[in-house]
Amino acid sequence: MTPNQRAIAFGLASVACWSTAATAFKLALAEVDSYQLVALSSLTAAVVLLGVVIVKGQLSELVTAVRAHWRITLVAGLMNPVVYYLILFKAYELLPAQVAQPINYTWSIVLTLMAIVILKQQIRAWDLIAAAVCYGGVFLIATQGNVTSFGSADPLGLALALGSTVIWASYWILNIRDQREPTIGLCLNFLVAVPAAFGVCYVMSDFSISAWGMLTSAYVGLIEMAVGFLFWSTALRLTTNAASVSNLIFLSPFISLVIINRVLGEEIYTTTIVGLILIVAGLLYQQYMNNRQNLKTQPAPQDTD
């Protein structure tokens, strides 16, 4: 296989991982609460990522990164996974998976809007159009087509789902200044998160967990938090065309709806499908316009003749 073919294979593997996430969240949350799920899944991810670092011979690099970047390690680790997943899992406790999952994909729109405010980036017309289209899709999913009310969707759950996108976007803004190697950075985040997550669980819940609860929580930590990221970062490292890999992620929410229907038995509403199409269309439009703008601003190749 060529490097680009391998990149596509790893990209599709990560899509397969993340497509099961929403269903895995709901299955786990049927056995454990959000505090227990964050603690157990964070522990699983930390063990897996630390194992990867050791196998790759990067343990000394990890120790160096702790000493050099302890501040960003502490802040990033508390932000993701602890705060982000506590909010996201609580949203999944209160909402159907088919509602919580598509809303989570609007984080890149939030990132754009936050960059305008925080990083003083220029407001571009296509970003506002993309935001309007995406949040039109969110509104359609939340109301299930009944624009005079929010249907059966829990208002707190909707607020938490939208709030999780703010936390995730904030995490990526923080990553702009993150000089750590990605795998090492993520490993350190989870090593910081484990004692914090278990502390929150001790205060807010308990550790009385069934075997099935442990198994489903471990699956979330392994597939959603660790392996999916490792596959995705490998795909981006191998490819010579990042767009061909990054566009694969838009397969995930649609595959996820099929799994939600088949495994959880949720009836997938037409409004959910239409709303998700609007969200993905808005994100693809924004990505297309950004790529087009980047091509315009690239310097013309020099004539060497």
Short mmCIF file of C-alpha atoms in Angstrom, two decimals:
data_model
loop_
_atom_site.label_atom_id
_atom_site.label_comp_id
_atom_site.label_asym_id
_atom_site.label_seq_id
_atom_site.Cartn_x
_atom_site.Cartn_y
_atom_site.Cartn_z
CA MET A 1 0.00 0.00 0.00
CA THR A 2 1.14 3.54 -0.74
CA PRO A 3 1.35 6.07 2.13
CA ASN A 4 -1.85 7.77 0.91
CA GLN A 5 -3.69 4.44 0.75
CA ARG A 6 -2.53 3.67 4.28
CA ALA A 7 -3.67 7.14 5.35
CA ILE A 8 -7.16 6.47 3.97
CA ALA A 9 -7.23 3.09 5.74
CA PHE A 10 -6.29 4.65 9.08
CA GLY A 11 -8.77 7.47 8.47
CA LEU A 12 -11.58 4.99 7.81
CA ALA A 13 -10.55 3.04 10.92
CA SER A 14 -10.88 6.17 13.04
CA VAL A 15 -14.28 6.89 11.44
CA ALA A 16 -15.35 3.36 12.38
CA CYS A 17 -14.24 4.00 15.97
CA TRP A 18 -16.01 7.34 16.30
CA SER A 19 -19.16 6.09 14.58
CA THR A 20 -19.78 3.77 17.53
CA ALA A 21 -19.15 6.48 20.15
CA ALA A 22 -22.71 7.80 20.57
CA THR A 23 -24.11 4.27 20.94
CA ALA A 24 -21.31 3.30 23.34
CA PHE A 25 -22.04 6.39 25.46
CA LYS A 26 -25.70 5.46 25.81
CA LEU A 27 -24.95 1.80 26.58
CA ALA A 28 -22.42 2.80 29.24
CA LEU A 29 -24.69 5.46 30.74
CA ALA A 30 -27.40 2.84 31.19
CA GLU A 31 -25.07 1.20 33.73
CA VAL A 32 -22.99 4.05 35.18
CA ASP A 33 -23.46 7.77 35.71
CA SER A 34 -21.47 10.47 33.92
CA TYR A 35 -18.97 10.84 36.79
CA GLN A 36 -18.19 7.13 36.84
CA LEU A 37 -17.95 6.99 33.05
CA VAL A 38 -15.43 9.85 32.90
CA ALA A 39 -13.29 8.24 35.60
CA LEU A 40 -13.23 4.74 34.14
CA SER A 41 -12.87 5.77 30.49
CA SER A 42 -10.09 8.25 31.34
CA LEU A 43 -8.22 5.54 33.23
CA THR A 44 -8.51 3.17 30.27
CA ALA A 45 -7.32 5.80 27.79
CA ALA A 46 -4.42 6.79 30.04
CA VAL A 47 -3.22 3.18 30.31
CA VAL A 48 -3.48 2.65 26.53
CA LEU A 49 -1.75 5.91 25.62
CA LEU A 50 1.02 5.38 28.18
CA GLY A 51 1.54 1.91 26.72
CA VAL A 52 1.86 3.40 23.22
CA VAL A 53 4.38 5.97 24.46
CA ILE A 54 6.46 3.23 26.13
CA VAL A 55 6.37 0.97 23.05
CA LYS A 56 7.46 3.88 20.84
CA GLY A 57 10.37 4.59 23.18
CA GLN A 58 9.10 8.07 24.04
CA LEU A 59 9.01 7.76 27.83
CA SER A 60 11.97 10.11 28.33
CA GLU A 61 10.34 12.58 25.93
CA LEU A 62 7.16 12.39 28.01
CA VAL A 63 9.08 13.20 31.21
CA THR A 64 10.78 16.12 29.46
CA ALA A 65 7.42 17.39 28.23
CA VAL A 66 6.01 17.36 31.78
CA ARG A 67 8.87 19.50 33.05
CA ALA A 68 8.83 21.92 30.12
CA HIS A 69 5.07 22.22 29.63
CA TRP A 70 3.47 21.45 32.99
CA ARG A 71 1.15 24.47 32.88
CA ILE A 72 -0.51 23.61 29.57
CA THR A 73 -0.55 19.93 30.61
CA LEU A 74 -2.51 20.76 33.74
CA VAL A 75 -4.99 23.10 32.04
CA ALA A 76 -5.47 20.92 28.95
CA GLY A 77 -5.88 17.74 31.02
CA LEU A 78 -8.59 19.27 33.19
CA MET A 79 -10.33 20.71 30.13
CA ASN A 80 -10.16 17.51 28.09
CA PRO A 81 -11.13 14.92 29.15
CA VAL A 82 -12.50 15.97 32.56
CA VAL A 83 -14.70 19.04 31.99
CA TYR A 84 -15.51 18.28 28.35
CA TYR A 85 -16.65 14.71 28.88
CA LEU A 86 -18.49 15.46 32.13
CA ILE A 87 -20.62 17.94 30.20
CA LEU A 88 -20.95 15.77 27.10
CA PHE A 89 -21.89 12.60 28.99
CA LYS A 90 -24.47 14.49 31.03
CA ALA A 91 -25.97 15.74 27.77
CA TYR A 92 -26.16 12.14 26.55
CA GLU A 93 -27.88 11.16 29.79
CA LEU A 94 -30.63 13.69 29.08
CA LEU A 95 -30.96 13.51 25.30
CA PRO A 96 -31.55 10.82 22.68
CA ALA A 97 -28.29 9.86 20.99
CA GLN A 98 -29.61 11.10 17.64
CA VAL A 99 -29.99 14.60 19.12
CA ALA A 100 -26.77 14.86 21.15
CA GLN A 101 -24.50 13.41 18.49
CA PRO A 102 -25.14 15.83 15.57
CA ILE A 103 -24.92 18.88 17.86
CA ASN A 104 -21.44 17.78 18.90
CA TYR A 105 -20.25 18.18 15.29
CA THR A 106 -20.87 21.95 15.36
CA TRP A 107 -17.78 22.55 17.51
CA SER A 108 -15.76 23.77 14.51
CA ILE A 109 -18.32 26.52 13.93
CA VAL A 110 -17.98 27.51 17.60
CA LEU A 111 -14.19 27.45 17.14
CA THR A 112 -14.49 29.92 14.26
CA LEU A 113 -16.77 32.26 16.22
CA MET A 114 -14.50 32.10 19.29
CA ALA A 115 -11.43 32.80 17.15
CA ILE A 116 -13.13 35.95 15.87
CA VAL A 117 -13.72 37.14 19.44
CA ILE A 118 -10.63 35.83 21.26
CA LEU A 119 -7.97 35.82 18.56
CA LYS A 120 -9.38 38.92 16.80
CA GLN A 121 -9.61 37.09 13.49
CA GLN A 122 -11.47 38.74 10.65
CA ILE A 123 -15.20 38.06 10.30
CA ARG A 124 -15.78 36.35 6.95
CA ALA A 125 -19.15 36.11 5.25
CA TRP A 126 -18.86 32.38 4.59
CA ASP A 127 -18.24 31.65 8.27
CA LEU A 128 -21.49 33.41 9.18
CA ILE A 129 -23.37 31.59 6.41
CA ALA A 130 -21.94 28.23 7.56
CA ALA A 131 -22.91 29.01 11.16
CA ALA A 132 -26.47 29.91 10.12
CA VAL A 133 -26.83 26.68 8.12
CA CYS A 134 -25.35 24.51 10.91
CA TYR A 135 -27.47 26.01 13.66
CA GLY A 136 -30.51 25.79 11.41
CA GLY A 137 -29.81 22.05 11.41
CA VAL A 138 -29.41 22.03 15.20
CA PHE A 139 -32.73 23.86 15.59
CA LEU A 140 -34.46 21.37 13.29
CA ILE A 141 -33.06 18.39 15.24
CA ALA A 142 -33.94 19.94 18.60
CA THR A 143 -37.50 20.85 17.63
CA GLN A 144 -38.12 17.74 15.53
CA GLY A 145 -39.78 20.02 13.02
CA ASN A 146 -42.14 21.65 15.53
CA VAL A 147 -40.80 25.21 15.45
CA THR A 148 -43.17 26.42 18.17
CA SER A 149 -41.49 24.24 20.80
CA PHE A 150 -38.43 22.10 21.40
CA GLY A 151 -40.38 18.87 21.10
CA SER A 152 -39.30 16.24 23.57
CA ALA A 153 -35.69 17.44 23.76
CA ASP A 154 -34.58 18.27 27.30
CA PRO A 155 -33.61 21.99 27.48
CA LEU A 156 -30.80 21.32 29.95
CA GLY A 157 -29.52 18.51 27.76
CA LEU A 158 -29.51 20.83 24.73
CA ALA A 159 -27.68 23.50 26.71
CA LEU A 160 -25.07 20.97 27.85
CA ALA A 161 -24.62 19.57 24.32
CA LEU A 162 -24.04 23.07 22.98
CA GLY A 163 -21.84 23.88 25.99
CA SER A 164 -19.63 20.87 25.22
CA THR A 165 -18.86 22.36 21.80
CA VAL A 166 -17.64 25.54 23.53
CA ILE A 167 -15.31 23.52 25.79
CA TRP A 168 -13.99 21.50 22.85
CA ALA A 169 -13.43 24.63 20.74
CA SER A 170 -11.66 26.27 23.70
CA TYR A 171 -9.43 23.22 23.98
CA TRP A 172 -8.40 23.57 20.33
CA ILE A 173 -7.66 27.27 20.78
CA LEU A 174 -5.41 26.24 23.67
CA ASN A 175 -3.76 23.71 21.35
CA ILE A 176 -2.55 26.53 19.11
CA ARG A 177 0.10 27.23 21.76
CA ASP A 178 0.70 23.55 22.58
CA GLN A 179 4.26 22.57 21.63
CA ARG A 180 3.95 18.98 22.83
CA GLU A 181 4.03 16.07 20.36
CA PRO A 182 0.33 15.09 19.87
CA THR A 183 0.44 11.55 21.30
CA ILE A 184 2.58 12.63 24.25
CA GLY A 185 0.35 15.64 24.85
CA LEU A 186 -2.80 13.53 24.87
CA CYS A 187 -1.18 10.93 27.13
CA LEU A 188 -0.18 13.63 29.61
CA ASN A 189 -3.69 15.08 29.51
CA PHE A 190 -5.18 11.76 30.55
CA LEU A 191 -2.54 11.10 33.20
CA VAL A 192 -3.50 14.46 34.74
CA ALA A 193 -7.20 13.73 34.28
CA VAL A 194 -7.30 10.35 36.05
CA PRO A 195 -6.84 11.58 39.66
CA ALA A 196 -9.08 14.59 38.98
CA ALA A 197 -11.83 12.43 37.45
CA PHE A 198 -11.69 9.90 40.29
CA GLY A 199 -11.77 12.73 42.81
CA VAL A 200 -14.92 14.17 41.20
CA CYS A 201 -16.46 10.69 41.10
CA TYR A 202 -15.68 10.17 44.80
CA VAL A 203 -17.38 13.45 45.74
CA MET A 204 -20.34 13.34 43.33
CA SER A 205 -20.98 9.59 43.00
CA ASP A 206 -19.42 6.30 44.14
CA PHE A 207 -17.45 3.36 42.77
CA SER A 208 -20.21 0.76 42.91
CA ILE A 209 -20.08 -0.34 39.27
CA SER A 210 -21.26 -3.54 37.58
CA ALA A 211 -19.00 -5.63 35.36
CA TRP A 212 -20.97 -4.53 32.28
CA GLY A 213 -20.59 -0.92 33.35
CA MET A 214 -16.82 -1.37 33.61
CA LEU A 215 -16.67 -3.07 30.21
CA THR A 216 -18.69 -0.41 28.37
CA SER A 217 -16.77 2.38 30.10
CA ALA A 218 -13.49 0.76 29.10
CA TYR A 219 -14.73 0.56 25.51
CA VAL A 220 -15.40 4.32 25.52
CA GLY A 221 -11.91 5.03 26.82
CA LEU A 222 -10.25 2.62 24.41
CA ILE A 223 -12.12 3.36 21.19
CA GLU A 224 -13.42 6.94 21.51
CA MET A 225 -10.65 8.55 23.55
CA ALA A 226 -7.47 6.63 22.62
CA VAL A 227 -7.50 4.40 19.54
CA GLY A 228 -9.66 6.69 17.41
CA PHE A 229 -7.25 9.57 18.01
CA LEU A 230 -4.18 7.42 17.31
CA PHE A 231 -5.64 6.20 14.02
CA TRP A 232 -6.60 9.74 13.01
CA SER A 233 -3.23 11.30 13.84
CA THR A 234 -1.50 8.47 11.93
CA ALA A 235 -3.70 9.12 8.89
CA LEU A 236 -2.88 12.83 8.91
CA ARG A 237 0.82 12.08 9.26
CA LEU A 238 0.87 9.64 6.32
CA THR A 239 -1.20 11.58 3.80
CA THR A 240 0.06 14.10 1.27
CA ASN A 241 -3.47 15.48 0.90
CA ALA A 242 -4.98 16.36 4.28
CA ALA A 243 -8.34 17.30 2.74
CA SER A 244 -8.87 13.77 1.39
CA VAL A 245 -8.49 12.39 4.92
CA SER A 246 -10.26 15.15 6.85
CA ASN A 247 -13.38 14.83 4.67
CA LEU A 248 -13.74 11.20 5.81
CA ILE A 249 -14.91 12.43 9.20
CA PHE A 250 -18.21 13.52 7.67
CA LEU A 251 -19.09 9.85 7.13
CA SER A 252 -19.10 9.28 10.88
CA PRO A 253 -22.37 10.99 11.93
CA PHE A 254 -24.39 9.20 9.24
CA ILE A 255 -22.93 5.78 10.06
CA SER A 256 -23.52 6.60 13.71
CA LEU A 257 -27.25 7.13 13.09
CA VAL A 258 -27.49 3.65 11.56
CA ILE A 259 -25.76 2.11 14.59
CA ILE A 260 -27.96 4.13 16.97
CA ASN A 261 -31.04 2.77 15.21
CA ARG A 262 -29.86 -0.84 15.02
CA VAL A 263 -28.29 -1.18 18.48
CA LEU A 264 -30.21 1.27 20.66
CA GLY A 265 -33.50 0.88 18.80
CA GLU A 266 -34.03 4.65 18.51
CA GLU A 267 -36.40 5.58 15.70
CA ILE A 268 -34.42 8.00 13.55
CA TYR A 269 -36.63 10.98 12.68
CA THR A 270 -36.60 12.53 9.22
CA THR A 271 -35.88 15.87 10.89
CA THR A 272 -32.72 14.38 12.42
CA ILE A 273 -31.45 13.30 9.00
CA VAL A 274 -32.30 16.63 7.37
CA GLY A 275 -30.81 18.56 10.29
CA LEU A 276 -27.61 16.49 10.13
CA ILE A 277 -27.37 17.10 6.38
CA LEU A 278 -27.61 20.85 7.06
CA ILE A 279 -24.88 20.65 9.71
CA VAL A 280 -22.54 18.69 7.45
CA ALA A 281 -23.33 20.94 4.47
CA GLY A 282 -22.48 24.02 6.53
CA LEU A 283 -19.19 22.49 7.69
CA LEU A 284 -18.24 21.36 4.17
CA TYR A 285 -19.06 24.80 2.77
CA GLN A 286 -16.89 26.46 5.40
CA GLN A 287 -14.04 24.03 4.70
CA TYR A 288 -14.32 24.59 0.94
CA MET A 289 -14.25 28.37 1.29
CA ASN A 290 -11.31 28.24 3.71
CA ASN A 291 -9.32 26.04 1.31
CA ARG A 292 -10.18 28.33 -1.58
CA GLN A 293 -9.03 31.37 0.40
CA ASN A 294 -5.80 29.62 1.39
CA LEU A 295 -5.03 28.87 -2.27
CA LYS A 296 -5.54 32.53 -3.16
CA THR A 297 -3.15 33.70 -0.46
CA GLN A 298 -0.38 31.22 -1.31
CA PRO A 299 2.56 32.82 -3.15
CA ALA A 300 2.79 32.02 -6.85
CA PRO A 301 5.51 29.51 -7.78
CA GLN A 302 8.74 31.10 -8.93
CA ASP A 303 9.91 30.58 -12.50
CA THR A 304 13.29 28.90 -12.30
CA ASP A 305 14.07 29.14 -16.01
#
